[in-house]
Coordinates of C-alpha atoms in Angstrom, one line a residue:
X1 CA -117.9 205.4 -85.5
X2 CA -115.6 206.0 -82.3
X3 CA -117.3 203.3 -80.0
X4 CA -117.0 201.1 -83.3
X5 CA -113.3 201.6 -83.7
X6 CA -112.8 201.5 -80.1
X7 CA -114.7 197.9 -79.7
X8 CA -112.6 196.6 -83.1
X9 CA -109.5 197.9 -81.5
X10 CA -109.9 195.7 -78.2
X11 CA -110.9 198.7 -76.3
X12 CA -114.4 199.3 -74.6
X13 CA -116.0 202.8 -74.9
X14 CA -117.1 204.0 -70.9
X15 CA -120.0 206.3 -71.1
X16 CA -117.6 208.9 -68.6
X17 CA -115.9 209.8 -72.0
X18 CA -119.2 211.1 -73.4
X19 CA -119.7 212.6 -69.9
X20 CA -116.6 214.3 -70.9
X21 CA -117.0 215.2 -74.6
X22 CA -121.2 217.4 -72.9
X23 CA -118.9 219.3 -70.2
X24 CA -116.6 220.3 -73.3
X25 CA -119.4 221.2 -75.3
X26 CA -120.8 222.9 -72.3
X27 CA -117.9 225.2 -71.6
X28 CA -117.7 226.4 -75.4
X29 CA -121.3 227.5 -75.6
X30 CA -120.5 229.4 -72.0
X31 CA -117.3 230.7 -73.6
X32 CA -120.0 231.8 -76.8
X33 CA -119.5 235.8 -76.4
X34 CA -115.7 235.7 -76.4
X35 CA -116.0 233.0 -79.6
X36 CA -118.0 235.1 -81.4
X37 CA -115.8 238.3 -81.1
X38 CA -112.8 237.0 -82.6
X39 CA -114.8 234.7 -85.1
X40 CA -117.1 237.4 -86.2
X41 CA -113.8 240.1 -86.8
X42 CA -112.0 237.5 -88.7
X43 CA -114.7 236.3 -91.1
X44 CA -115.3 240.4 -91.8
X45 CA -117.1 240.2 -95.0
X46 CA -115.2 237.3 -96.8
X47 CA -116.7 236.6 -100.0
X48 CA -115.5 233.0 -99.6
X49 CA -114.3 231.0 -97.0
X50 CA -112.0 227.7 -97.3
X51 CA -112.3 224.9 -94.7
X52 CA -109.0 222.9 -93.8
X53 CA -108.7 220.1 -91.5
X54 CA -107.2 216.6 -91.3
X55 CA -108.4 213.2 -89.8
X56 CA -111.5 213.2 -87.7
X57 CA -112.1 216.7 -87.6
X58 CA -112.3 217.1 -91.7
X59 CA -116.0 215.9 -91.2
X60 CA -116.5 219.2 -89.2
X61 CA -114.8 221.3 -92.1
X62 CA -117.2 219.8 -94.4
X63 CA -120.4 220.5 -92.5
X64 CA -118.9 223.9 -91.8
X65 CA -118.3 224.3 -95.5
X66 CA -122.2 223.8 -95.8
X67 CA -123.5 225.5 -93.0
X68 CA -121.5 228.0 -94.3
X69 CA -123.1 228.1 -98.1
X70 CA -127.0 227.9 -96.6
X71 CA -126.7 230.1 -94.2
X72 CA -125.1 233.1 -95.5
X73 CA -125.2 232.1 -99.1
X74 CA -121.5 232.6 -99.1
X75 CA -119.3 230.3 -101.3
X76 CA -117.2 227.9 -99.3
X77 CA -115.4 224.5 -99.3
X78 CA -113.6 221.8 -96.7
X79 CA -110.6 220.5 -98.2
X80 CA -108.2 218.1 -96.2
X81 CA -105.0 220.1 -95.4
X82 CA -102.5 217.9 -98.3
X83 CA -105.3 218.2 -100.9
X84 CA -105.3 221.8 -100.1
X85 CA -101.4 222.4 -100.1
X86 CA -101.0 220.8 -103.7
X87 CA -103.0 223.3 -105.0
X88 CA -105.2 225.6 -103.8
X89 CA -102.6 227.2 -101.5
X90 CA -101.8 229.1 -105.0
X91 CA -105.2 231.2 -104.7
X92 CA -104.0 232.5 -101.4
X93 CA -104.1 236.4 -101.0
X94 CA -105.5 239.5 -99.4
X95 CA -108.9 238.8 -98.4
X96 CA -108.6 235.1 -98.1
X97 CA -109.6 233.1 -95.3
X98 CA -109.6 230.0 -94.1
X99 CA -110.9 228.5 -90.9
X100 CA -108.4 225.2 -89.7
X101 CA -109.3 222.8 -87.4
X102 CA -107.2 220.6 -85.7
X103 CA -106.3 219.2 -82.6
X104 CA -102.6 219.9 -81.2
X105 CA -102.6 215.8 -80.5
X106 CA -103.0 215.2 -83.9
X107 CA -100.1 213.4 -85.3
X108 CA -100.5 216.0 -88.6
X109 CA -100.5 218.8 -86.1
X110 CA -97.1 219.7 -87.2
X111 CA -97.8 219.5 -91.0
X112 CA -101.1 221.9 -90.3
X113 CA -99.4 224.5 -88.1
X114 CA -96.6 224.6 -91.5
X115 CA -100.1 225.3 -93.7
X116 CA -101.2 228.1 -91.1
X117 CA -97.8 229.9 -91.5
X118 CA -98.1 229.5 -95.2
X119 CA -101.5 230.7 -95.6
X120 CA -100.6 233.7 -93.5
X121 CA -97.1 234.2 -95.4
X122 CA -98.9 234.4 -98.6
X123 CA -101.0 237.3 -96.9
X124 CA -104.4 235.5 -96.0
X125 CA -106.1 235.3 -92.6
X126 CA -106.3 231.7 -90.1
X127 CA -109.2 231.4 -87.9
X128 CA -107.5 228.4 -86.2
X129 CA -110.0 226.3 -84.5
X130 CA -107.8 223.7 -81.8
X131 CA -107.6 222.6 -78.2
X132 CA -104.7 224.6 -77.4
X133 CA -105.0 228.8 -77.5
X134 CA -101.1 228.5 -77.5
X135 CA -100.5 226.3 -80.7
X136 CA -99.1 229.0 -82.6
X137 CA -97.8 231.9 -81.6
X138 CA -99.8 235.4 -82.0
X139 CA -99.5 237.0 -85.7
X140 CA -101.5 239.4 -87.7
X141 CA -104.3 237.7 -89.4
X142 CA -104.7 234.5 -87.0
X143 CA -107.5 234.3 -85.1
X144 CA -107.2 231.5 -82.5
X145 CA -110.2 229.8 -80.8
X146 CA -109.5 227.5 -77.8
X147 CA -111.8 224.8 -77.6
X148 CA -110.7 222.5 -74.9
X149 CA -111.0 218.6 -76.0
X150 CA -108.5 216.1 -74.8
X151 CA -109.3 213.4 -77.1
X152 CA -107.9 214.3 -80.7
X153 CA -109.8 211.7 -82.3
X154 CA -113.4 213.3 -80.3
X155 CA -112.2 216.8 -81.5
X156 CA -115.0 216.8 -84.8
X157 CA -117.7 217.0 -82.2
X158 CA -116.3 219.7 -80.2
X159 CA -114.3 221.8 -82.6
X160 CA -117.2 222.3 -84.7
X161 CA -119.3 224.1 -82.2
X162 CA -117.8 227.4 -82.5
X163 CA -117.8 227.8 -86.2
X164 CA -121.8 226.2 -85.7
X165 CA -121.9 229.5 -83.3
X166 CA -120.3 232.1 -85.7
X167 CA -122.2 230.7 -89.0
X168 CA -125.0 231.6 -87.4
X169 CA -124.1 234.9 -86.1
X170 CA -122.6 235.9 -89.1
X171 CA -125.5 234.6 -91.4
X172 CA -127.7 237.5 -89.0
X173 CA -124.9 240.3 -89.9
X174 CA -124.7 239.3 -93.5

């Protein structure tokens, strides 16, 4: 769907960019132990786990939201980050958790890192997946993972890799 809206939009897709987008992919599953730590601690023993993400990247909260149910039988859903604001915010408490993707080039970063401080306001706990380990500042209850994409728009195929990682993980523990 990228090369597609990269061709309608004038623009030709060079293979480098998918050269790119395997070295990214490379480096998380190298950065896997460290992932995995922080992933692992902040999914605990949730008895449900909400996916938020905007754009591009709310295909990886909906496959995480399934990986998530098969694999360790655990309720879950992906909801994009307005749908979840007028709304389910309201459910937010201790023992919730939510995993966010986003990329920090996203033009609804903004909007998500609001919905992070909210969710952790209302006493819940962020596993914030993103390109940039210094999005948001360090708080209780926010778990960031680093996953270093420079192509907002390419950030579904990347950011999803470390939740794949700690579904699977996590499944085993469960």
């Amino acid at each position: 769907i990228y090369m597609i809206s990269q061709f309608l939009g004038g623009n030709s897709s060079d293979i480098s960019i998918w050269r790119q987008v395997a070295g990214e992919i490379e480096q998380v599953l190298d950065s896997r132990d460290n992932i995995l730590s922080g992933m692992l601690d902040a999914l605990g023993s949730a008895s449900y786990v909400q996916f938020v993400a905007r754009g591009t990247s709310l295909a990886s909260a909906s496959q995480s939201a399934l990986m998530v149910m098969e694999a360790s039988h655990t309720p879950s859903q992906a909801l994009a980050g307005g749908e979840f604001r007028h709304g389910p915010l309201e459910m937010v408490g201790e023992g919730f958790i939510a995993v966010v993707i986003a990329h920090s080039a996203s033009p609804t970063f903004e909007q998500t890192r609001r919905l992070v401080a909210d969710i952790l306001r209302f006493g819940g706990r962020v596993v914030l997946v993103t390109d940039n380990c210094k999005a948001l500042d360090a708080v209780e209850n926010l778990t960031v993972v680093a996953v270093n994409t420079y192509d907002a728009d390419l950030f579904a195929i990347t950011g999803i890799i470390p939740v794949q990682l700690a579904v699977e993980a996590w499944a085993r523990i469960e």
